[in-house]
Amino acid sequence: MPNNSRHQILFYPIRILLYFLLFSVLLFIIGPINYPINNSAITIGYLLLMNFLLYKGYKKGIIQGKLYTGRYRNIPDNTIKWILLFSIFLLFLRIMNGAQTSSISVILQKIVQGIVAPNEGYYAKLEKTHISTITYFLMLVSPISWASLPLGIFYWKRLNSFYRFLVLFLILGNIAYWLMLGTRKGLFDIIIVLFFMIYAAYPHLIVNNKFKKKLLIGYVICFTLFISYFLWSGMGRYGTTDINDVGDSMTYSFNPIYQDVPQPVVISLSMFESYLCQGYYALSCALEEFSNGNICFTLGFGNNYFCANLLERFDIDIIQYTYQGLLLEKYNIDPYANWHSIYVWLANDFTFIGVPFIVYIIGYWFALIWKSVLYRNFYAIPIFMLFVQMIAYSFANNQILSFSFIPFFFWLSLFIYKR
């Protein structure tokens, strides 16, 4: 393989993710929302530094990092098939648990309702406070359910027609589940998995312009549908079906340079900016508090929701000792409703001086795992997608350790142990 093609393949994942993150930073700078921040230069400089160190860590991992392949390239097909079969069972269990019923007709009604009125499913999910035994069981087996889609897509060619049908069913079933809950993030996760796993399974497509154009059409269709649903569900959360009414409900002040732009365009762009950039506003506030001498340290328990929720079971409120608690008190930024970015969450334990080192390490390990995926290391495939999500949601929170804590450490431990 020519050196240029090899370089494109090795650096493809980080290049795509950095394009996305830098776009979110650019939107934060020139978007229509006027965030009330006093340290814009420091905040933007910090964000650019984080992305730069992420790339530097990745480059170091590509050039000097070890390659974990071993004898785990040829996993028996039966292993993958059992994972797919068990995941179908778990999917039905998740859907019934989410719908709180086993009635097929009621579940179908809820899925349709999630399309027509996504806000109803979303608020019903928020109002659900009881955690059932099924929920705990699903958490326990989440490493399997999480790995099913990446593995199914990656090993597509090795599967017969029946198991390929199961993979397609898993994709459609997960789409139906997230529609039922009115959750946009879950749909975006599926798009991310499809995008990265297709290229992971067939890396030659990265340098094949003919096939890239064909894939691009599919991705454009997926993103167009997602953006349409994003705006539709966003309007639902504001209690309207008219995008012009959303502007009246927004509490933000708008940048005057957008005054001649049509209101529907400004409001649509504002909805995207609010989703992608509100975490950067929280970051700017946290950096200001840090510069004023407010340093948080939570003994490793305050950098993600999973550990925070775990401590709540023992009547320990760790949030009050974090930047999230401080921002709630001083800036009315709700830790359970607003994004804070991964950097603020990590700063709860590593401070804003230590976070750059953690980001560098994340980039380094991401490179090691991607190289192992290219060499068909079975155990690298699920953890690769978890790293992709961790980096992609840097604008939001410590996504993986908050909501995929068990799968992350399960697959990372297996990957390291089996290297």
Short mmCIF file of C-alpha atoms in Angstrom, two decimals:
data_model
loop_
_atom_site.label_atom_id
_atom_site.label_comp_id
_atom_site.label_asym_id
_atom_site.label_seq_id
_atom_site.Cartn_x
_atom_site.Cartn_y
_atom_site.Cartn_z
CA MET A 1 0.00 0.00 0.00
CA PRO A 2 1.41 3.46 -0.91
CA ASN A 3 2.58 5.52 2.06
CA ASN A 4 0.02 8.27 1.35
CA SER A 5 -2.88 5.78 1.41
CA ARG A 6 -1.54 4.14 4.56
CA HIS A 7 -1.29 7.55 6.25
CA GLN A 8 -4.88 8.41 5.26
CA ILE A 9 -6.18 5.16 6.75
CA LEU A 10 -4.18 5.43 9.97
CA PHE A 11 -5.27 9.03 10.65
CA TYR A 12 -8.84 8.83 9.30
CA PRO A 13 -10.76 8.41 12.61
CA ILE A 14 -9.05 11.27 14.43
CA ARG A 15 -9.34 13.51 11.37
CA ILE A 16 -13.12 13.04 11.17
CA LEU A 17 -13.62 13.54 14.90
CA LEU A 18 -11.45 16.65 15.00
CA TYR A 19 -13.35 18.14 12.04
CA PHE A 20 -16.55 17.68 14.04
CA LEU A 21 -15.14 19.10 17.28
CA LEU A 22 -13.53 22.07 15.53
CA PHE A 23 -16.85 22.76 13.80
CA SER A 24 -18.53 22.91 17.22
CA VAL A 25 -15.86 25.35 18.44
CA LEU A 26 -16.34 27.49 15.31
CA LEU A 27 -20.10 27.48 15.89
CA PHE A 28 -19.46 28.61 19.47
CA ILE A 29 -17.42 31.53 18.14
CA ILE A 30 -19.59 32.75 15.26
CA GLY A 31 -23.00 31.20 16.00
CA PRO A 32 -26.14 33.28 16.59
CA ILE A 33 -26.23 32.79 20.38
CA ASN A 34 -24.51 35.44 22.46
CA TYR A 35 -23.27 33.57 25.52
CA PRO A 36 -22.54 35.91 28.50
CA ILE A 37 -18.88 35.00 29.00
CA ASN A 38 -16.00 37.16 30.23
CA ASN A 39 -13.07 34.98 29.18
CA SER A 40 -13.78 34.04 25.55
CA ALA A 41 -10.10 34.09 24.55
CA ILE A 42 -9.11 31.75 27.40
CA THR A 43 -12.04 29.39 26.72
CA ILE A 44 -11.40 29.17 22.97
CA GLY A 45 -7.65 28.82 23.57
CA TYR A 46 -8.29 25.99 26.03
CA LEU A 47 -10.57 24.19 23.57
CA LEU A 48 -8.03 24.49 20.76
CA LEU A 49 -5.31 23.21 23.10
CA MET A 50 -7.44 20.17 23.99
CA ASN A 51 -7.99 19.29 20.33
CA PHE A 52 -4.31 19.84 19.54
CA LEU A 53 -3.19 17.54 22.38
CA LEU A 54 -5.75 14.94 21.38
CA TYR A 55 -4.17 14.88 17.92
CA LYS A 56 -0.61 14.87 19.30
CA GLY A 57 -1.42 11.94 21.57
CA TYR A 58 -2.99 10.09 18.65
CA LYS A 59 0.01 10.77 16.42
CA LYS A 60 2.35 9.49 19.13
CA GLY A 61 0.27 6.31 19.42
CA ILE A 62 0.33 5.73 15.66
CA ILE A 63 4.06 6.29 15.29
CA GLN A 64 5.49 4.80 18.49
CA GLY A 65 2.65 2.90 20.15
CA LYS A 66 2.61 -0.89 20.34
CA LEU A 67 0.42 -3.00 18.10
CA TYR A 68 -1.89 -5.48 19.82
CA THR A 69 -2.82 -8.30 17.45
CA GLY A 70 -1.84 -11.71 18.77
CA ARG A 71 -3.89 -14.80 18.00
CA TYR A 72 -7.22 -13.08 18.54
CA ARG A 73 -7.73 -12.14 14.92
CA ASN A 74 -9.59 -15.36 14.12
CA ILE A 75 -12.47 -15.53 16.57
CA PRO A 76 -14.88 -18.43 15.83
CA ASP A 77 -18.01 -17.36 13.97
CA ASN A 78 -20.14 -19.01 16.67
CA THR A 79 -18.94 -16.42 19.21
CA ILE A 80 -20.25 -13.58 17.06
CA LYS A 81 -23.48 -15.44 16.31
CA TRP A 82 -24.23 -16.07 19.99
CA ILE A 83 -23.61 -12.41 20.76
CA LEU A 84 -26.10 -11.43 18.04
CA LEU A 85 -28.73 -13.93 19.20
CA PHE A 86 -28.47 -12.89 22.83
CA SER A 87 -28.56 -9.22 21.84
CA ILE A 88 -31.88 -9.73 20.03
CA PHE A 89 -33.33 -11.04 23.29
CA LEU A 90 -31.84 -8.09 25.18
CA LEU A 91 -33.26 -5.66 22.60
CA PHE A 92 -36.79 -6.95 23.18
CA LEU A 93 -36.19 -6.69 26.92
CA ARG A 94 -34.97 -3.07 26.59
CA ILE A 95 -37.95 -2.08 24.46
CA MET A 96 -40.44 -3.64 26.88
CA ASN A 97 -38.67 -2.06 29.83
CA GLY A 98 -38.61 1.33 28.12
CA ALA A 99 -42.27 1.09 27.12
CA GLN A 100 -43.18 -0.40 30.53
CA THR A 101 -45.37 -2.96 28.79
CA SER A 102 -45.07 -6.24 26.89
CA SER A 103 -48.00 -5.47 24.59
CA ILE A 104 -46.80 -5.34 20.97
CA SER A 105 -49.67 -3.04 19.95
CA VAL A 106 -48.91 -0.57 22.76
CA ILE A 107 -45.20 -0.61 21.93
CA LEU A 108 -45.97 0.12 18.27
CA GLN A 109 -48.24 2.99 19.34
CA LYS A 110 -45.44 4.42 21.48
CA ILE A 111 -42.99 4.20 18.57
CA VAL A 112 -45.42 6.05 16.29
CA GLN A 113 -46.01 8.57 19.07
CA GLY A 114 -42.25 9.05 19.34
CA ILE A 115 -42.23 10.14 15.70
CA VAL A 116 -45.37 12.29 15.78
CA ALA A 117 -44.88 13.79 19.27
CA PRO A 118 -41.32 12.98 20.43
CA ASN A 119 -41.60 15.30 23.42
CA GLU A 120 -44.14 13.00 25.10
CA GLY A 121 -41.81 10.00 25.07
CA TYR A 122 -38.92 12.19 26.19
CA TYR A 123 -40.72 13.65 29.20
CA ALA A 124 -42.18 10.26 30.12
CA LYS A 125 -38.62 8.93 30.27
CA LEU A 126 -37.54 11.81 32.53
CA GLU A 127 -40.46 11.22 34.89
CA LYS A 128 -39.56 7.56 35.32
CA THR A 129 -37.74 7.38 38.67
CA HIS A 130 -38.13 3.70 39.62
CA ILE A 131 -35.24 1.45 38.61
CA SER A 132 -36.49 -2.08 38.02
CA THR A 133 -34.69 -5.40 38.36
CA ILE A 134 -34.70 -5.64 34.56
CA THR A 135 -32.78 -2.35 34.38
CA TYR A 136 -30.07 -3.74 36.66
CA PHE A 137 -29.91 -6.93 34.60
CA LEU A 138 -29.56 -4.91 31.38
CA MET A 139 -26.73 -2.92 32.97
CA LEU A 140 -24.96 -6.14 33.93
CA VAL A 141 -25.11 -7.59 30.41
CA SER A 142 -24.61 -4.23 28.66
CA PRO A 143 -21.12 -5.21 27.37
CA ILE A 144 -22.79 -7.79 25.14
CA SER A 145 -25.66 -5.62 23.94
CA TRP A 146 -23.27 -2.73 23.29
CA ALA A 147 -20.84 -4.86 21.24
CA SER A 148 -23.47 -6.51 19.04
CA LEU A 149 -23.84 -3.72 16.46
CA PRO A 150 -20.12 -2.94 15.99
CA LEU A 151 -19.27 -6.64 15.75
CA GLY A 152 -22.23 -7.41 13.47
CA ILE A 153 -21.27 -4.67 11.03
CA PHE A 154 -17.55 -5.44 11.21
CA TYR A 155 -18.01 -9.19 10.54
CA TRP A 156 -20.86 -8.74 8.04
CA LYS A 157 -19.09 -10.70 5.29
CA ARG A 158 -18.58 -13.69 7.57
CA LEU A 159 -22.27 -13.96 8.43
CA ASN A 160 -24.91 -15.92 6.53
CA SER A 161 -28.26 -14.42 5.48
CA PHE A 162 -30.00 -15.18 8.77
CA TYR A 163 -27.43 -13.42 10.93
CA ARG A 164 -27.21 -10.51 8.53
CA PHE A 165 -30.96 -10.15 8.99
CA LEU A 166 -30.38 -10.10 12.76
CA VAL A 167 -27.87 -7.24 12.35
CA LEU A 168 -30.39 -5.26 10.30
CA PHE A 169 -33.06 -6.04 12.87
CA LEU A 170 -30.78 -4.77 15.65
CA ILE A 171 -30.25 -1.51 13.75
CA LEU A 172 -33.96 -0.98 13.11
CA GLY A 173 -34.90 -2.15 16.61
CA ASN A 174 -32.51 0.32 18.22
CA ILE A 175 -33.85 3.11 16.00
CA ALA A 176 -37.38 2.20 17.12
CA TYR A 177 -36.29 2.15 20.77
CA TRP A 178 -34.78 5.63 20.65
CA LEU A 179 -37.74 7.00 18.69
CA MET A 180 -40.06 5.61 21.34
CA LEU A 181 -38.09 7.48 24.03
CA GLY A 182 -37.89 10.65 21.94
CA THR A 183 -34.10 10.66 22.38
CA ARG A 184 -32.05 12.22 19.57
CA LYS A 185 -28.68 11.17 20.96
CA GLY A 186 -29.44 7.47 20.55
CA LEU A 187 -30.19 7.96 16.87
CA PHE A 188 -26.94 9.89 16.38
CA ASP A 189 -25.08 7.05 18.11
CA ILE A 190 -26.37 4.59 15.51
CA ILE A 191 -25.20 6.86 12.68
CA ILE A 192 -21.76 7.08 14.32
CA VAL A 193 -21.51 3.29 14.66
CA LEU A 194 -22.51 2.74 11.03
CA PHE A 195 -20.08 5.38 9.76
CA PHE A 196 -16.99 4.27 11.64
CA MET A 197 -17.55 0.51 11.57
CA ILE A 198 -18.03 0.39 7.81
CA TYR A 199 -14.64 2.05 7.37
CA ALA A 200 -13.12 -0.12 10.11
CA ALA A 201 -14.31 -3.27 8.36
CA TYR A 202 -13.31 -2.06 4.89
CA PRO A 203 -10.45 0.45 5.40
CA HIS A 204 -9.63 0.42 1.68
CA LEU A 205 -12.81 2.47 1.17
CA ILE A 206 -11.08 5.38 2.90
CA VAL A 207 -8.78 5.80 -0.10
CA ASN A 208 -11.24 4.61 -2.76
CA ASN A 209 -12.89 7.79 -4.01
CA LYS A 210 -15.43 5.92 -6.16
CA PHE A 211 -16.92 4.01 -3.22
CA LYS A 212 -16.55 7.01 -0.90
CA LYS A 213 -18.92 8.99 -3.13
CA LYS A 214 -21.49 6.19 -3.02
CA LEU A 215 -21.23 5.95 0.76
CA LEU A 216 -21.44 9.71 1.02
CA ILE A 217 -24.92 9.66 -0.53
CA GLY A 218 -26.08 7.23 2.16
CA TYR A 219 -24.53 9.31 4.92
CA VAL A 220 -26.11 12.51 3.58
CA ILE A 221 -29.54 10.83 3.61
CA CYS A 222 -29.00 9.61 7.20
CA PHE A 223 -27.84 13.01 8.44
CA THR A 224 -30.67 14.80 6.62
CA LEU A 225 -33.23 12.56 8.31
CA PHE A 226 -31.50 13.01 11.67
CA ILE A 227 -31.34 16.81 11.35
CA SER A 228 -35.03 16.91 10.40
CA TYR A 229 -35.91 14.81 13.43
CA PHE A 230 -33.60 16.89 15.63
CA LEU A 231 -35.45 20.10 14.73
CA TRP A 232 -38.87 18.43 14.94
CA SER A 233 -38.23 16.96 18.39
CA GLY A 234 -36.62 20.23 19.50
CA MET A 235 -39.76 22.14 18.60
CA GLY A 236 -41.78 19.56 20.50
CA ARG A 237 -39.76 20.21 23.65
CA TYR A 238 -40.70 23.88 23.31
CA GLY A 239 -44.35 22.85 23.00
CA THR A 240 -44.85 23.99 19.40
CA THR A 241 -44.83 22.79 15.81
CA ASP A 242 -43.90 26.22 14.44
CA ILE A 243 -40.18 26.97 14.48
CA ASN A 244 -40.86 30.70 14.70
CA ASP A 245 -42.49 30.16 18.11
CA VAL A 246 -39.27 28.59 19.43
CA GLY A 247 -37.48 31.93 19.24
CA ASP A 248 -40.01 33.48 21.64
CA SER A 249 -39.25 30.75 24.21
CA MET A 250 -35.47 30.96 24.00
CA THR A 251 -33.76 32.81 26.83
CA TYR A 252 -30.60 33.55 24.85
CA SER A 253 -29.65 36.90 23.39
CA PHE A 254 -28.77 36.75 19.71
CA ASN A 255 -25.75 38.07 17.86
CA PRO A 256 -26.77 41.27 16.00
CA ILE A 257 -24.92 40.17 12.84
CA TYR A 258 -27.78 37.70 12.26
CA GLN A 259 -30.51 40.35 12.32
CA ASP A 260 -30.97 40.25 8.52
CA VAL A 261 -30.98 36.45 8.34
CA PRO A 262 -34.48 34.84 8.09
CA GLN A 263 -35.76 33.93 11.55
CA PRO A 264 -36.36 30.21 10.84
CA VAL A 265 -32.70 29.88 9.77
CA VAL A 266 -31.44 31.71 12.87
CA ILE A 267 -33.61 29.67 15.22
CA SER A 268 -32.64 26.36 13.58
CA LEU A 269 -28.97 27.26 13.82
CA SER A 270 -29.50 28.38 17.43
CA MET A 271 -31.00 25.00 18.32
CA PHE A 272 -27.90 23.27 16.98
CA GLU A 273 -25.60 25.73 18.68
CA SER A 274 -27.41 25.31 21.98
CA TYR A 275 -26.96 21.53 21.76
CA LEU A 276 -23.34 21.54 20.60
CA CYS A 277 -21.99 24.57 22.46
CA GLN A 278 -23.79 24.94 25.79
CA GLY A 279 -21.06 22.77 27.29
CA TYR A 280 -18.48 25.31 26.19
CA TYR A 281 -20.38 28.04 28.01
CA ALA A 282 -20.24 25.91 31.17
CA LEU A 283 -16.52 25.38 30.52
CA SER A 284 -15.94 29.14 30.35
CA CYS A 285 -17.71 29.60 33.68
CA ALA A 286 -15.73 26.76 35.28
CA LEU A 287 -12.45 28.18 33.95
CA GLU A 288 -13.35 31.53 35.47
CA GLU A 289 -14.00 29.87 38.83
CA PHE A 290 -10.71 27.99 38.53
CA SER A 291 -8.85 31.24 37.87
CA ASN A 292 -10.49 32.61 41.03
CA GLY A 293 -9.00 29.77 43.06
CA ASN A 294 -11.93 27.31 43.14
CA ILE A 295 -10.39 23.86 42.71
CA CYS A 296 -12.48 20.70 42.94
CA PHE A 297 -11.26 17.23 43.91
CA THR A 298 -13.66 14.32 44.37
CA LEU A 299 -11.31 11.34 44.84
CA GLY A 300 -12.15 9.93 41.41
CA PHE A 301 -15.93 9.81 41.94
CA GLY A 302 -17.00 13.13 40.49
CA ASN A 303 -15.85 12.89 36.89
CA ASN A 304 -18.92 11.01 35.57
CA TYR A 305 -22.60 10.38 36.23
CA PHE A 306 -22.18 6.64 36.85
CA CYS A 307 -20.05 7.08 39.96
CA ALA A 308 -22.13 10.05 41.13
CA ASN A 309 -25.34 8.00 40.85
CA LEU A 310 -23.65 5.06 42.56
CA LEU A 311 -22.77 7.23 45.56
CA GLU A 312 -26.35 8.51 45.68
CA ARG A 313 -27.39 4.96 46.60
CA PHE A 314 -25.40 5.48 49.79
CA ASP A 315 -26.90 8.95 50.37
CA ILE A 316 -23.69 10.71 49.31
CA ASP A 317 -24.19 13.76 47.09
CA ILE A 318 -20.86 14.12 45.31
CA ILE A 319 -22.22 16.68 42.83
CA GLN A 320 -22.16 19.42 45.47
CA TYR A 321 -18.36 19.12 45.57
CA THR A 322 -17.92 19.34 41.78
CA TYR A 323 -17.78 22.20 39.30
CA GLN A 324 -21.29 21.11 38.26
CA GLY A 325 -22.55 21.90 41.76
CA LEU A 326 -20.64 25.18 41.82
CA LEU A 327 -22.04 26.25 38.43
CA LEU A 328 -25.56 25.39 39.57
CA GLU A 329 -25.16 27.61 42.60
CA LYS A 330 -23.50 30.57 40.86
CA TYR A 331 -24.70 30.42 37.24
CA ASN A 332 -27.89 28.35 37.43
CA ILE A 333 -26.43 25.74 35.06
CA ASP A 334 -28.28 22.53 35.91
CA PRO A 335 -25.95 19.49 36.17
CA TYR A 336 -28.81 17.19 35.09
CA ALA A 337 -30.19 19.30 32.23
CA ASN A 338 -27.22 21.12 30.69
CA TRP A 339 -24.00 20.00 29.04
CA HIS A 340 -20.67 20.89 30.71
CA SER A 341 -18.19 19.27 28.27
CA ILE A 342 -15.91 16.37 29.17
CA TYR A 343 -13.22 18.84 30.25
CA VAL A 344 -15.25 20.20 33.19
CA TRP A 345 -16.13 16.69 34.33
CA LEU A 346 -12.50 15.56 34.22
CA ALA A 347 -11.42 18.74 36.01
CA ASN A 348 -13.40 17.59 39.06
CA ASP A 349 -10.58 15.12 39.73
CA PHE A 350 -7.61 16.25 37.65
CA THR A 351 -8.03 20.07 37.71
CA PHE A 352 -7.88 22.11 34.51
CA ILE A 353 -4.09 21.79 34.57
CA GLY A 354 -4.26 17.99 34.59
CA VAL A 355 -7.02 17.59 31.99
CA PRO A 356 -4.69 18.25 28.99
CA PHE A 357 -2.57 15.24 30.03
CA ILE A 358 -5.69 13.03 30.21
CA VAL A 359 -6.80 14.18 26.76
CA TYR A 360 -3.33 13.38 25.38
CA ILE A 361 -3.55 9.86 26.86
CA ILE A 362 -7.04 9.38 25.36
CA GLY A 363 -5.64 10.27 21.93
CA TYR A 364 -2.70 7.90 22.44
CA TRP A 365 -4.89 4.93 23.37
CA PHE A 366 -7.34 5.69 20.59
CA ALA A 367 -4.49 5.30 18.10
CA LEU A 368 -3.36 1.98 19.62
CA ILE A 369 -6.88 0.60 19.42
CA TRP A 370 -7.48 1.78 15.84
CA LYS A 371 -4.25 0.07 14.70
CA SER A 372 -5.41 -3.12 16.38
CA VAL A 373 -8.80 -2.86 14.66
CA LEU A 374 -7.03 -2.62 11.30
CA TYR A 375 -5.27 -5.89 12.18
CA ARG A 376 -8.62 -7.54 13.01
CA ASN A 377 -8.16 -7.77 16.76
CA PHE A 378 -11.62 -8.91 17.93
CA TYR A 379 -11.33 -7.27 21.37
CA ALA A 380 -10.37 -3.92 19.89
CA ILE A 381 -13.60 -3.50 17.92
CA PRO A 382 -16.08 -2.69 20.73
CA ILE A 383 -13.61 -0.51 22.66
CA PHE A 384 -12.77 1.39 19.47
CA MET A 385 -16.39 2.51 19.11
CA LEU A 386 -16.51 3.47 22.79
CA PHE A 387 -13.46 5.69 22.30
CA VAL A 388 -15.10 7.20 19.21
CA GLN A 389 -18.16 8.13 21.25
CA MET A 390 -16.05 9.45 24.13
CA ILE A 391 -14.24 11.84 21.80
CA ALA A 392 -17.28 12.74 19.68
CA TYR A 393 -19.21 13.82 22.79
CA SER A 394 -16.37 15.88 24.25
CA PHE A 395 -18.58 18.92 23.74
CA ALA A 396 -21.20 17.40 26.05
CA ASN A 397 -19.90 15.39 29.00
CA ASN A 398 -17.88 12.37 30.06
CA GLN A 399 -20.28 10.34 27.94
CA ILE A 400 -18.79 6.85 28.08
CA LEU A 401 -17.96 6.70 31.78
CA SER A 402 -21.39 8.17 32.53
CA PHE A 403 -23.59 5.88 30.44
CA SER A 404 -21.34 3.04 29.23
CA PHE A 405 -19.17 2.60 32.31
CA ILE A 406 -19.53 -1.19 32.50
CA PRO A 407 -19.01 -1.91 28.76
CA PHE A 408 -16.02 0.45 28.67
CA PHE A 409 -14.07 -1.20 31.46
CA PHE A 410 -15.19 -4.69 30.42
CA TRP A 411 -13.91 -4.39 26.85
CA LEU A 412 -10.87 -2.28 27.74
CA SER A 413 -9.81 -4.86 30.32
CA LEU A 414 -10.27 -7.69 27.81
CA PHE A 415 -8.36 -5.77 25.16
CA ILE A 416 -5.41 -5.16 27.50
CA TYR A 417 -5.47 -8.71 28.95
CA LYS A 418 -5.72 -10.41 25.53
CA ARG A 419 -3.07 -8.27 23.85
#
